[in-house]
């Protein structure tokens, strides 16, 4: 029996006495058309990830998987003069997207590929991501192990499977019987990780000397890094320590209020607190931001300025904590019925042993505290962006009622709520992620020479981000008919066009089959019919 580090959304890691619990790999690709020697997307309105306002109609010419030309072909509400349009060459393909909107492919910066306990196989997870326009993910370590992820990464790179491009990070210490215990061991693990082909490391925190050594070695090797600063180590090593030592991105928010403490050095833990009690952990975390230095105070500005100077990236993953401020909303999201696997639903249910299932007794007081927590946290994030800081879009789905793909759109909505202009939201979801991955020469904007990764939607997502949800947005027509609009129309990766609605149908079928096999119906917790 081999000990592995089982990663989890929100907590420290778990040492689990079991072998890697891998999910099923994605089957060979049977969806998507292309690429073509020449592919022209006709008449779209372009919403680029670089902050430029929408512009259209434009024709976008792609050759194989590269953007060749972006051509303005007319004016809004005026018929397009076809003589001005790029010519279709023999063997080429054109796609009429007049009236539609085109964005760069989305980048989910915190995307675990499924999980055995969630019963979320690769095909299910990949298709949910792709159906929501996610064409690149950063994998922050999963129970599948690095070798497994690397194989899927390669297959995705060759487009042999329907999947986003994968940037694999490894959980620090993963693959060893026990976590590196000395600076030298830390360096050794980091070197092995680089050799195996990981693009970076995901930390959960460690003693200061270990963190310093690991980050130093990793940086020397040119790899990137992410850290969820778990409370266990945060008193001695918070976000500022990480940023100074060369960490690329901080995940979630832990470690940031601690960097902002001006009247204390540890969180006001109740004296009977136990870190392994999930209710304790999440309830007390909800009181953390208000223990930090006030917005606009000297300390607030000092910390923000230093992070800005260090070009540090914040990956807040607002959505994954949303059940804390509104449990019913997260639990009853309208996509659960058709898109949530029975196994995943069971995994989400409140439990003293399931991770992140912390609502042992979650009520008004906890939710109100968390709303205030969000208010302060969002203020920091928005201000950081306003002062030139990089904020990315990450989800951490597969925990706490947050579903792959859908959660990415929710994260965009929460960035909007934090104060981002919808164009800034799109930048965060595309270019900012690409920059943090060091891939902005290849992806992140629609630009000649870059890879042909796009999201096409029939509605204007700037007016309502909800049109990006697979379930669309509700609208009443002039004839008083209630309809659903939106949902991504096409997800294009490497010049291959996927019918996003078809991918959603595939997922619904998978879920329906699993439910039928198990005779499963969603039952509300504590209510047995
Ligand atoms: Zn995570």
Short mmCIF file of C-alpha atoms and ligand atoms in Angstrom, two decimals:
data_model
loop_
_atom_site.label_atom_id
_atom_site.label_comp_id
_atom_site.label_asym_id
_atom_site.label_seq_id
_atom_site.Cartn_x
_atom_site.Cartn_y
_atom_site.Cartn_z
CA UNK A 1 0.00 0.00 0.00
CA UNK A 2 1.34 3.36 -1.00
CA UNK A 3 0.72 6.64 0.69
CA UNK A 4 -0.26 9.43 -1.60
CA UNK A 5 -1.18 13.00 -1.16
CA UNK A 6 -4.81 13.36 -1.98
CA UNK A 7 -5.50 16.88 -3.02
CA UNK A 8 -8.61 18.64 -2.12
CA UNK A 9 -10.23 21.83 -3.04
CA UNK A 10 -10.11 23.80 0.04
CA UNK A 11 -8.10 22.20 2.63
CA UNK A 12 -4.68 21.00 3.26
CA UNK A 13 -3.78 17.73 1.63
CA UNK A 14 -4.79 14.36 2.93
CA UNK A 15 -2.44 11.50 3.32
CA UNK A 16 -4.51 8.61 2.12
CA UNK A 17 -3.49 5.03 2.48
CA UNK A 18 -4.37 3.87 -0.99
CA UNK A 19 -2.90 3.77 -4.42
CA UNK A 20 -3.65 6.51 -6.91
CA UNK A 21 -7.39 6.58 -7.37
CA UNK A 22 -7.56 7.33 -11.03
CA UNK A 23 -10.71 8.04 -12.96
CA UNK A 24 -11.45 6.68 -16.40
CA UNK A 25 -9.44 8.31 -19.18
CA UNK A 26 -11.19 10.09 -22.01
CA UNK A 27 -12.18 7.90 -24.98
CA UNK A 28 -10.91 8.61 -28.50
CA UNK A 29 -12.33 11.77 -29.96
CA UNK A 30 -15.61 11.38 -31.81
CA UNK A 31 -16.68 15.03 -31.74
CA UNK A 32 -15.41 18.10 -33.53
CA UNK A 33 -14.77 18.95 -37.19
CA UNK A 34 -11.55 20.22 -38.67
CA UNK A 35 -8.94 21.53 -38.71
CA UNK A 36 -8.89 22.71 -42.31
CA UNK A 37 -6.14 24.15 -44.54
CA UNK A 38 -8.28 27.28 -44.54
CA UNK A 39 -11.17 28.01 -42.21
CA UNK A 40 -13.08 31.29 -42.30
CA UNK A 41 -15.42 32.38 -39.53
CA UNK A 42 -17.71 34.91 -41.18
CA UNK A 43 -19.26 38.07 -39.85
CA UNK A 44 -18.72 37.77 -36.10
CA UNK A 45 -18.49 40.50 -33.53
CA UNK A 46 -15.11 40.09 -31.88
CA UNK A 47 -14.76 40.54 -28.13
CA UNK A 48 -11.05 40.19 -27.64
CA UNK A 49 -9.37 39.29 -24.38
CA UNK A 50 -7.18 42.38 -24.44
CA UNK A 51 -9.77 44.84 -23.21
CA UNK A 52 -10.71 46.14 -26.65
CA UNK A 53 -14.44 46.91 -27.06
CA UNK A 54 -16.56 44.64 -29.26
CA UNK A 55 -16.01 45.12 -32.99
CA UNK A 56 -17.84 43.61 -35.95
CA UNK A 57 -18.57 42.30 -38.44
CA UNK A 58 -15.17 40.69 -38.91
CA UNK A 59 -14.06 37.59 -40.80
CA UNK A 60 -11.43 35.50 -39.07
CA UNK A 61 -9.22 33.34 -41.24
CA UNK A 62 -7.58 30.30 -39.71
CA UNK A 63 -5.07 27.98 -41.35
CA UNK A 64 -4.97 24.59 -39.64
CA UNK A 65 -4.70 25.71 -35.99
CA UNK A 66 -3.32 29.24 -36.41
CA UNK A 67 -5.01 32.58 -36.85
CA UNK A 68 -3.99 33.99 -40.21
CA UNK A 69 -6.08 37.11 -40.66
CA UNK A 70 -8.64 39.20 -38.82
CA UNK A 71 -10.52 41.37 -41.28
CA UNK A 72 -13.17 44.01 -40.68
CA UNK A 73 -15.75 43.37 -43.42
CA UNK A 74 -18.38 46.04 -42.87
CA UNK A 75 -20.37 48.10 -40.43
CA UNK A 76 -23.06 47.23 -37.89
CA UNK A 77 -26.55 46.85 -39.38
CA UNK A 78 -25.32 47.35 -42.95
CA UNK A 79 -25.25 44.41 -45.40
CA UNK A 80 -21.74 43.04 -45.83
CA UNK A 81 -20.10 43.80 -49.19
CA UNK A 82 -18.93 40.31 -50.13
CA UNK A 83 -16.21 41.64 -52.44
CA UNK A 84 -14.33 42.84 -49.35
CA UNK A 85 -14.29 39.41 -47.73
CA UNK A 86 -11.35 37.01 -47.65
CA UNK A 87 -11.76 34.45 -50.42
CA UNK A 88 -12.45 30.84 -49.64
CA UNK A 89 -9.79 28.61 -51.13
CA UNK A 90 -10.33 25.10 -52.46
CA UNK A 91 -10.51 22.64 -49.60
CA UNK A 92 -11.36 25.47 -47.24
CA UNK A 93 -14.34 25.66 -44.92
CA UNK A 94 -16.48 28.61 -43.91
CA UNK A 95 -18.79 29.07 -40.99
CA UNK A 96 -21.47 31.76 -41.05
CA UNK A 97 -21.48 33.40 -37.64
CA UNK A 98 -23.14 36.67 -38.55
CA UNK A 99 -24.74 38.26 -35.51
CA UNK A 100 -22.74 36.05 -33.16
CA UNK A 101 -19.96 36.96 -30.74
CA UNK A 102 -16.49 35.46 -30.74
CA UNK A 103 -14.10 35.45 -27.77
CA UNK A 104 -10.71 33.83 -27.14
CA UNK A 105 -10.93 30.33 -25.63
CA UNK A 106 -11.35 30.45 -21.86
CA UNK A 107 -8.61 29.45 -19.44
CA UNK A 108 -9.60 27.77 -16.19
CA UNK A 109 -6.66 28.26 -13.85
CA UNK A 110 -7.80 25.85 -11.15
CA UNK A 111 -9.30 22.77 -12.74
CA UNK A 112 -8.94 19.31 -11.20
CA UNK A 113 -9.67 16.51 -13.64
CA UNK A 114 -12.47 14.73 -11.85
CA UNK A 115 -11.95 12.44 -8.92
CA UNK A 116 -12.66 8.86 -8.01
CA UNK A 117 -14.78 9.76 -5.03
CA UNK A 118 -16.73 12.23 -7.14
CA UNK A 119 -17.22 9.54 -9.77
CA UNK A 120 -16.25 12.17 -12.33
CA UNK A 121 -14.46 10.54 -15.25
CA UNK A 122 -12.32 12.50 -17.68
CA UNK A 123 -14.85 12.47 -20.53
CA UNK A 124 -17.57 13.94 -18.33
CA UNK A 125 -15.32 16.67 -16.96
CA UNK A 126 -13.64 17.52 -20.27
CA UNK A 127 -16.93 17.80 -22.12
CA UNK A 128 -18.43 20.05 -19.46
CA UNK A 129 -15.40 22.33 -19.73
CA UNK A 130 -15.37 22.34 -23.52
CA UNK A 131 -19.13 22.93 -23.65
CA UNK A 132 -18.50 26.14 -21.69
CA UNK A 133 -15.72 27.39 -23.92
CA UNK A 134 -12.85 26.30 -21.67
CA UNK A 135 -10.04 25.40 -24.07
CA UNK A 136 -7.13 25.46 -21.60
CA UNK A 137 -6.90 24.29 -18.00
CA UNK A 138 -4.24 24.39 -15.36
CA UNK A 139 -4.46 21.09 -13.49
CA UNK A 140 -3.42 21.78 -9.89
CA UNK A 141 -2.86 18.13 -9.05
CA UNK A 142 -5.39 15.37 -8.71
CA UNK A 143 -5.69 11.86 -7.37
CA UNK A 144 -4.94 10.69 -10.91
CA UNK A 145 -1.23 11.35 -10.46
CA UNK A 146 1.15 13.16 -12.78
CA UNK A 147 1.78 10.31 -15.24
CA UNK A 148 -1.93 9.94 -15.87
CA UNK A 149 -2.37 13.68 -16.38
CA UNK A 150 0.66 13.85 -18.69
CA UNK A 151 -0.82 11.16 -20.93
CA UNK A 152 -4.12 13.04 -21.19
CA UNK A 153 -2.18 16.24 -21.80
CA UNK A 154 -0.35 14.69 -24.75
CA UNK A 155 -3.52 13.21 -26.22
CA UNK A 156 -5.26 16.55 -25.88
CA UNK A 157 -2.32 18.30 -27.53
CA UNK A 158 -2.72 15.96 -30.50
CA UNK A 159 -6.51 16.38 -30.31
CA UNK A 160 -7.01 12.65 -30.02
CA UNK A 161 -9.50 13.29 -27.23
CA UNK A 162 -12.17 15.95 -26.73
CA UNK A 163 -10.42 17.99 -24.07
CA UNK A 164 -8.96 21.39 -23.27
CA UNK A 165 -5.19 21.79 -23.49
CA UNK A 166 -3.79 20.75 -20.13
CA UNK A 167 -1.08 22.48 -18.12
CA UNK A 168 -0.16 20.00 -15.38
CA UNK A 169 1.04 21.02 -11.94
CA UNK A 170 1.92 18.48 -9.26
CA UNK A 171 1.03 18.71 -5.59
CA UNK A 172 4.24 19.30 -3.70
CA UNK A 173 5.47 15.98 -2.33
CA UNK A 174 3.11 13.91 -4.49
CA UNK A 175 4.50 10.53 -5.39
CA UNK A 176 6.72 10.31 -2.31
CA UNK A 177 5.87 8.21 0.72
CA UNK A 178 6.10 11.30 2.90
CA UNK A 179 6.42 15.03 2.23
CA UNK A 180 9.95 16.38 1.75
CA UNK A 181 11.19 17.14 5.26
CA UNK A 182 14.40 19.09 4.66
CA UNK A 183 15.38 21.86 2.25
CA UNK A 184 17.60 19.39 0.38
CA UNK A 185 14.75 16.89 0.07
CA UNK A 186 12.51 19.71 -1.13
CA UNK A 187 14.99 20.61 -3.87
CA UNK A 188 15.33 16.98 -4.84
CA UNK A 189 11.56 16.54 -5.15
CA UNK A 190 11.33 19.71 -7.25
CA UNK A 191 14.04 18.48 -9.62
CA UNK A 192 12.31 15.10 -10.01
CA UNK A 193 9.02 16.84 -10.70
CA UNK A 194 10.55 18.96 -13.44
CA UNK A 195 12.23 15.95 -14.99
CA UNK A 196 8.93 14.06 -15.16
CA UNK A 197 7.46 16.86 -17.25
CA UNK A 198 5.24 18.86 -14.91
CA UNK A 199 4.74 22.52 -15.77
CA UNK A 200 4.68 23.57 -12.15
CA UNK A 201 3.94 22.83 -8.52
CA UNK A 202 0.87 23.25 -6.40
CA UNK A 203 1.71 23.94 -2.76
CA UNK A 204 -0.49 23.83 0.29
CA UNK A 205 2.12 25.43 2.49
CA UNK A 206 5.01 23.90 4.43
CA UNK A 207 7.53 25.04 7.03
CA UNK A 208 9.30 28.24 5.87
CA UNK A 209 12.66 26.65 5.07
CA UNK A 210 10.97 24.00 2.94
CA UNK A 211 8.87 26.52 1.03
CA UNK A 212 11.87 28.77 0.44
CA UNK A 213 14.03 25.93 -0.88
CA UNK A 214 11.31 24.44 -3.07
CA UNK A 215 10.33 27.76 -4.63
CA UNK A 216 13.95 28.72 -5.20
CA UNK A 217 14.76 25.44 -6.94
CA UNK A 218 11.56 25.52 -8.97
CA UNK A 219 12.25 29.03 -10.18
CA UNK A 220 15.79 28.13 -11.18
CA UNK A 221 14.34 25.37 -13.35
CA UNK A 222 11.97 27.84 -14.98
CA UNK A 223 8.79 26.21 -13.72
CA UNK A 224 5.75 27.98 -12.29
CA UNK A 225 3.87 27.53 -9.07
CA UNK A 226 0.59 27.95 -7.22
CA UNK A 227 -0.20 27.86 -3.52
CA UNK A 228 -3.24 27.36 -1.40
CA UNK A 229 -1.93 28.71 1.90
CA UNK A 230 -3.54 26.27 4.31
CA UNK A 231 -4.02 27.52 7.84
CA UNK A 232 -1.61 24.96 9.24
CA UNK A 233 1.44 26.86 8.03
CA UNK A 234 0.11 30.31 7.45
CA UNK A 235 1.19 31.85 10.76
CA UNK A 236 4.81 31.56 9.64
CA UNK A 237 4.41 31.74 5.87
CA UNK A 238 1.69 33.81 4.29
CA UNK A 239 1.06 35.11 0.78
CA UNK A 240 3.70 37.83 1.08
CA UNK A 241 6.38 35.30 1.97
CA UNK A 242 5.40 33.24 -1.06
CA UNK A 243 5.34 36.21 -3.40
CA UNK A 244 8.80 37.31 -2.23
CA UNK A 245 10.13 33.78 -2.73
CA UNK A 246 8.88 33.71 -6.33
CA UNK A 247 5.51 31.99 -6.22
CA UNK A 248 3.53 32.58 -9.44
CA UNK A 249 -0.08 32.49 -8.23
CA UNK A 250 -1.96 32.33 -4.96
CA UNK A 251 -5.11 30.19 -5.01
CA UNK A 252 -8.37 31.00 -3.23
CA UNK A 253 -7.70 33.60 -0.56
CA UNK A 254 -6.14 31.97 2.48
CA UNK A 255 -2.91 33.60 3.53
CA UNK A 256 -3.93 37.01 2.23
CA UNK A 257 -5.87 38.23 5.30
CA UNK A 258 -2.99 36.85 7.35
CA UNK A 259 -0.55 39.01 5.37
CA UNK A 260 -2.86 41.92 6.21
CA UNK A 261 -2.99 41.35 9.98
CA UNK A 262 -2.07 44.51 11.89
CA UNK A 263 -3.35 43.66 15.36
CA UNK A 264 -2.58 39.95 15.68
CA UNK A 265 -0.41 37.24 14.18
CA UNK A 266 -2.86 34.34 14.11
CA UNK A 267 -6.55 34.05 13.27
CA UNK A 268 -8.91 34.46 16.27
CA UNK A 269 -9.43 30.76 16.66
CA UNK A 270 -12.04 29.77 19.25
CA UNK A 271 -10.17 27.79 21.88
CA UNK A 272 -12.04 24.57 21.14
CA UNK A 273 -11.35 24.84 17.38
CA UNK A 274 -10.22 21.72 15.56
CA UNK A 275 -8.84 22.06 12.02
CA UNK A 276 -10.17 18.67 11.00
CA UNK A 277 -13.71 19.70 11.87
CA UNK A 278 -15.02 21.09 8.60
CA UNK A 279 -17.74 23.19 10.22
CA UNK A 280 -15.10 24.79 12.45
CA UNK A 281 -12.77 25.42 9.58
CA UNK A 282 -15.26 27.03 7.23
CA UNK A 283 -17.25 28.89 9.86
CA UNK A 284 -14.19 30.56 11.36
CA UNK A 285 -12.70 31.26 7.93
CA UNK A 286 -15.82 33.32 7.28
CA UNK A 287 -14.73 35.74 10.02
CA UNK A 288 -11.19 36.13 8.75
CA UNK A 289 -11.28 39.08 6.37
CA UNK A 290 -12.68 41.38 9.00
CA UNK A 291 -9.72 40.56 11.24
CA UNK A 292 -7.39 41.95 8.56
CA UNK A 293 -6.28 45.56 8.07
CA UNK A 294 -9.11 47.81 6.87
CA UNK A 295 -9.43 48.72 3.19
CA UNK A 296 -7.40 51.81 2.43
CA UNK A 297 -5.35 51.55 5.64
CA UNK A 298 -1.57 51.85 5.62
CA UNK A 299 -1.12 48.11 6.01
CA UNK A 300 -3.67 47.32 3.29
CA UNK A 301 -1.77 49.54 0.86
CA UNK A 302 1.67 48.29 1.88
CA UNK A 303 0.72 44.67 1.24
CA UNK A 304 -1.05 45.43 -2.03
CA UNK A 305 1.84 47.57 -3.28
CA UNK A 306 4.40 44.90 -2.56
CA UNK A 307 2.37 42.21 -4.33
CA UNK A 308 1.98 44.54 -7.31
CA UNK A 309 5.70 45.24 -7.48
CA UNK A 310 6.36 41.48 -7.39
CA UNK A 311 3.96 41.01 -10.36
CA UNK A 312 2.09 38.45 -8.27
CA UNK A 313 -1.03 36.76 -9.64
CA UNK A 314 -4.27 36.30 -7.69
CA UNK A 315 -6.53 33.38 -8.60
CA UNK A 316 -9.45 33.92 -6.23
CA UNK A 317 -11.82 31.04 -7.18
CA UNK A 318 -14.71 32.99 -5.64
CA UNK A 319 -17.27 30.43 -6.78
CA UNK A 320 -16.03 27.50 -4.77
CA UNK A 321 -16.93 29.25 -1.49
CA UNK A 322 -20.29 30.46 -2.63
CA UNK A 323 -22.22 27.82 -0.71
CA UNK A 324 -20.81 29.49 2.41
CA UNK A 325 -22.74 32.66 1.73
CA UNK A 326 -25.79 31.05 0.12
CA UNK A 327 -25.98 27.32 0.63
CA UNK A 328 -29.38 26.88 -0.99
CA UNK A 329 -28.32 28.67 -4.16
CA UNK A 330 -25.35 26.39 -4.62
CA UNK A 331 -27.30 23.23 -3.79
CA UNK A 332 -30.30 24.01 -5.97
CA UNK A 333 -28.52 25.39 -9.03
CA UNK A 334 -30.73 24.51 -11.97
CA UNK A 335 -28.11 22.43 -13.75
CA UNK A 336 -27.77 19.80 -11.05
CA UNK A 337 -30.79 17.78 -12.21
CA UNK A 338 -29.46 17.04 -15.65
CA UNK A 339 -25.73 17.56 -15.40
CA UNK A 340 -24.60 16.40 -11.96
CA UNK A 341 -23.56 12.76 -11.67
CA UNK A 342 -25.26 10.82 -8.85
CA UNK A 343 -21.86 10.02 -7.37
CA UNK A 344 -20.93 13.70 -7.42
CA UNK A 345 -24.20 14.63 -5.77
CA UNK A 346 -23.56 12.15 -2.98
CA UNK A 347 -20.03 13.47 -2.59
CA UNK A 348 -21.37 17.00 -2.08
CA UNK A 349 -23.77 16.02 0.69
CA UNK A 350 -23.09 17.20 4.23
CA UNK A 351 -20.84 14.80 6.05
CA UNK A 352 -18.35 14.80 8.86
CA UNK A 353 -15.89 12.84 6.76
CA UNK A 354 -16.33 14.16 3.19
CA UNK A 355 -14.07 17.04 2.51
CA UNK A 356 -15.60 20.46 2.00
CA UNK A 357 -19.03 19.16 3.04
CA UNK A 358 -19.05 21.38 6.05
CA UNK A 359 -22.67 22.31 6.60
CA UNK A 360 -23.16 20.27 9.74
CA UNK A 361 -25.16 23.18 11.06
CA UNK A 362 -25.00 26.03 8.57
CA UNK A 363 -27.43 28.84 9.09
CA UNK A 364 -28.15 32.53 8.86
CA UNK A 365 -25.24 33.58 11.07
CA UNK A 366 -22.65 31.72 9.03
CA UNK A 367 -24.02 33.00 5.73
CA UNK A 368 -24.17 36.61 6.90
CA UNK A 369 -20.57 36.43 8.15
CA UNK A 370 -19.47 35.01 4.81
CA UNK A 371 -21.22 37.76 2.86
CA UNK A 372 -19.15 40.30 4.74
CA UNK A 373 -16.08 38.14 4.12
CA UNK A 374 -16.82 38.27 0.40
CA UNK A 375 -17.39 42.01 0.45
CA UNK A 376 -13.90 42.71 1.82
CA UNK A 377 -12.23 40.03 -0.27
CA UNK A 378 -13.85 41.31 -3.46
CA UNK A 379 -12.79 44.83 -2.61
CA UNK A 380 -9.16 43.73 -2.41
CA UNK A 381 -9.35 41.79 -5.67
CA UNK A 382 -11.02 44.60 -7.59
CA UNK A 383 -8.60 47.20 -6.28
CA UNK A 384 -5.66 44.95 -7.11
CA UNK A 385 -6.93 44.77 -10.70
CA UNK A 386 -7.49 48.53 -10.82
CA UNK A 387 -3.93 49.15 -9.74
CA UNK A 388 -2.52 46.95 -12.50
CA UNK A 389 -2.49 43.58 -10.75
CA UNK A 390 -3.18 40.32 -12.50
CA UNK A 391 -6.34 38.45 -11.51
CA UNK A 392 -7.19 35.15 -13.19
CA UNK A 393 -10.29 32.98 -13.44
CA UNK A 394 -10.19 29.61 -11.72
CA UNK A 395 -12.92 27.32 -10.44
CA UNK A 396 -11.84 24.31 -8.34
CA UNK A 397 -14.98 22.41 -9.37
CA UNK A 398 -15.95 19.00 -8.12
CA UNK A 399 -16.42 20.22 -4.57
CA UNK A 400 -19.12 22.09 -2.65
CA UNK A 401 -21.82 21.85 -5.35
CA UNK A 402 -19.70 23.57 -7.99
CA UNK A 403 -19.94 21.84 -11.33
CA UNK A 404 -17.29 21.75 -14.06
CA UNK A 405 -17.84 24.33 -16.79
CA UNK A 406 -20.88 25.93 -15.17
CA UNK A 407 -18.65 27.10 -12.33
CA UNK A 408 -16.39 28.93 -14.77
CA UNK A 409 -19.28 31.13 -15.87
CA UNK A 410 -20.27 31.61 -12.24
CA UNK A 411 -16.70 32.70 -11.48
CA UNK A 412 -16.99 35.29 -14.24
CA UNK A 413 -20.23 36.54 -12.71
CA UNK A 414 -18.52 36.87 -9.34
CA UNK A 415 -15.64 38.85 -10.83
CA UNK A 416 -18.34 41.10 -12.27
CA UNK A 417 -19.86 41.38 -8.80
CA UNK A 418 -16.44 42.29 -7.40
CA UNK A 419 -16.50 45.34 -9.67
CA UNK A 420 -14.88 44.17 -12.91
CA UNK A 421 -16.26 45.61 -16.14
CA UNK A 422 -17.48 42.68 -18.28
CA UNK A 423 -14.54 43.33 -20.62
CA UNK A 424 -12.21 43.06 -17.64
CA UNK A 425 -13.93 39.81 -16.74
CA UNK A 426 -13.21 38.47 -20.22
CA UNK A 427 -9.58 39.59 -19.92
CA UNK A 428 -9.28 37.74 -16.65
CA UNK A 429 -10.82 34.63 -18.21
CA UNK A 430 -8.46 34.69 -21.19
CA UNK A 431 -5.35 36.88 -21.47
CA UNK A 432 -4.60 37.13 -17.74
CA UNK A 433 -4.65 33.37 -17.40
CA UNK A 434 -2.43 33.00 -20.45
CA UNK A 435 0.06 35.45 -18.95
CA UNK A 436 0.14 33.63 -15.63
CA UNK A 437 0.84 30.39 -17.51
CA UNK A 438 3.53 32.05 -19.61
CA UNK A 439 1.52 31.12 -22.72
CA UNK A 440 0.34 34.54 -23.87
CA UNK A 441 2.34 34.29 -27.09
CA UNK A 442 0.14 31.34 -28.07
CA UNK A 443 -3.26 31.87 -26.48
CA UNK A 444 -5.33 34.41 -24.54
CA UNK A 445 -6.34 36.81 -27.31
CA UNK A 446 -7.53 36.62 -30.89
CA UNK A 447 -4.43 37.74 -32.66
CA UNK A 448 -2.74 36.81 -35.92
CA UNK A 449 -0.21 34.05 -35.29
CA UNK A 450 -1.85 32.73 -32.15
CA UNK A 451 -3.65 29.40 -31.84
CA UNK A 452 -7.23 29.19 -33.06
CA UNK A 453 -8.98 28.76 -29.70
CA UNK A 454 -12.36 30.51 -29.66
CA UNK A 455 -15.71 30.67 -27.98
CA UNK A 456 -18.69 31.54 -30.19
CA UNK A 457 -22.04 32.49 -28.68
CA UNK A 458 -25.22 33.83 -30.26
CA UNK A 459 -25.90 36.38 -27.53
CA UNK A 460 -23.79 39.26 -26.24
CA UNK A 461 -22.06 37.96 -23.12
CA UNK A 462 -21.11 41.48 -22.03
CA UNK A 463 -24.79 42.29 -21.52
CA UNK A 464 -25.41 39.14 -19.55
CA UNK A 465 -22.70 36.64 -18.67
CA UNK A 466 -25.41 34.07 -17.96
CA UNK A 467 -25.79 33.46 -21.69
CA UNK A 468 -22.56 31.46 -21.38
CA UNK A 469 -24.15 28.86 -19.08
CA UNK A 470 -24.94 25.56 -20.73
CA UNK A 471 -28.47 26.02 -19.46
CA UNK A 472 -28.59 29.46 -21.08
CA UNK A 473 -30.44 32.50 -19.81
CA UNK A 474 -34.20 32.90 -19.45
CA UNK A 475 -35.95 35.48 -21.59
CA UNK A 476 -39.55 36.38 -22.40
CA UNK A 477 -40.19 37.15 -26.07
CA UNK A 478 -42.40 39.96 -27.36
CA UNK A 479 -45.11 37.32 -27.72
CA UNK A 480 -44.83 36.53 -24.01
CA UNK A 481 -43.20 33.22 -24.71
CA UNK A 482 -40.59 32.06 -22.19
CA UNK A 483 -37.43 30.91 -23.92
CA UNK A 484 -33.85 29.98 -23.17
CA UNK A 485 -31.20 31.89 -25.04
CA UNK A 486 -27.49 31.41 -25.32
CA UNK A 487 -25.28 28.64 -24.18
CA UNK A 488 -22.00 28.52 -26.06
CA UNK A 489 -22.67 27.66 -29.71
CA UNK A 490 -19.21 26.56 -30.83
CA UNK A 491 -16.06 25.90 -28.89
CA UNK A 492 -13.08 25.96 -31.20
CA UNK A 493 -9.75 24.55 -30.12
CA UNK A 494 -6.75 24.26 -32.44
CA UNK A 495 -9.03 25.08 -35.37
CA UNK A 496 -11.34 22.15 -34.53
CA UNK A 497 -14.98 23.16 -34.21
CA UNK A 498 -17.06 21.53 -31.48
CA UNK A 499 -20.82 21.87 -31.33
CA UNK A 500 -21.09 22.87 -27.66
CA UNK A 501 -24.77 21.86 -27.46
CA UNK A 502 -23.83 18.37 -28.67
CA UNK A 503 -21.21 18.09 -25.94
CA UNK A 504 -23.86 19.06 -23.38
CA UNK A 505 -26.18 16.42 -24.79
CA UNK A 506 -23.40 13.83 -24.40
CA UNK A 507 -23.06 14.82 -20.76
CA UNK A 508 -26.82 14.69 -20.13
CA UNK A 509 -26.86 11.20 -21.60
CA UNK A 510 -23.99 10.09 -19.37
CA UNK A 511 -25.79 11.43 -16.31
CA UNK A 512 -29.15 9.90 -17.33
CA UNK A 513 -27.51 6.51 -17.86
CA UNK A 514 -25.79 6.62 -14.48
CA UNK A 515 -29.03 7.61 -12.78
CA UNK A 516 -30.97 4.85 -14.48
CA UNK A 517 -28.40 2.25 -13.53
CA UNK A 518 -28.53 3.36 -9.92
CA UNK A 519 -32.23 4.20 -9.75
CA UNK A 520 -31.08 7.58 -8.51
CA UNK A 521 -33.20 10.62 -7.72
CA UNK A 522 -31.91 13.78 -6.08
CA UNK A 523 -33.06 13.67 -2.47
CA UNK A 524 -32.79 16.72 -0.26
CA UNK A 525 -30.53 16.16 2.76
CA UNK A 526 -32.41 14.93 5.79
CA UNK A 527 -35.60 14.42 3.81
CA UNK A 528 -36.28 10.87 2.80
CA UNK A 529 -39.29 10.24 0.62
ZN1 LIG B 1 -8.13 22.75 -5.76
#
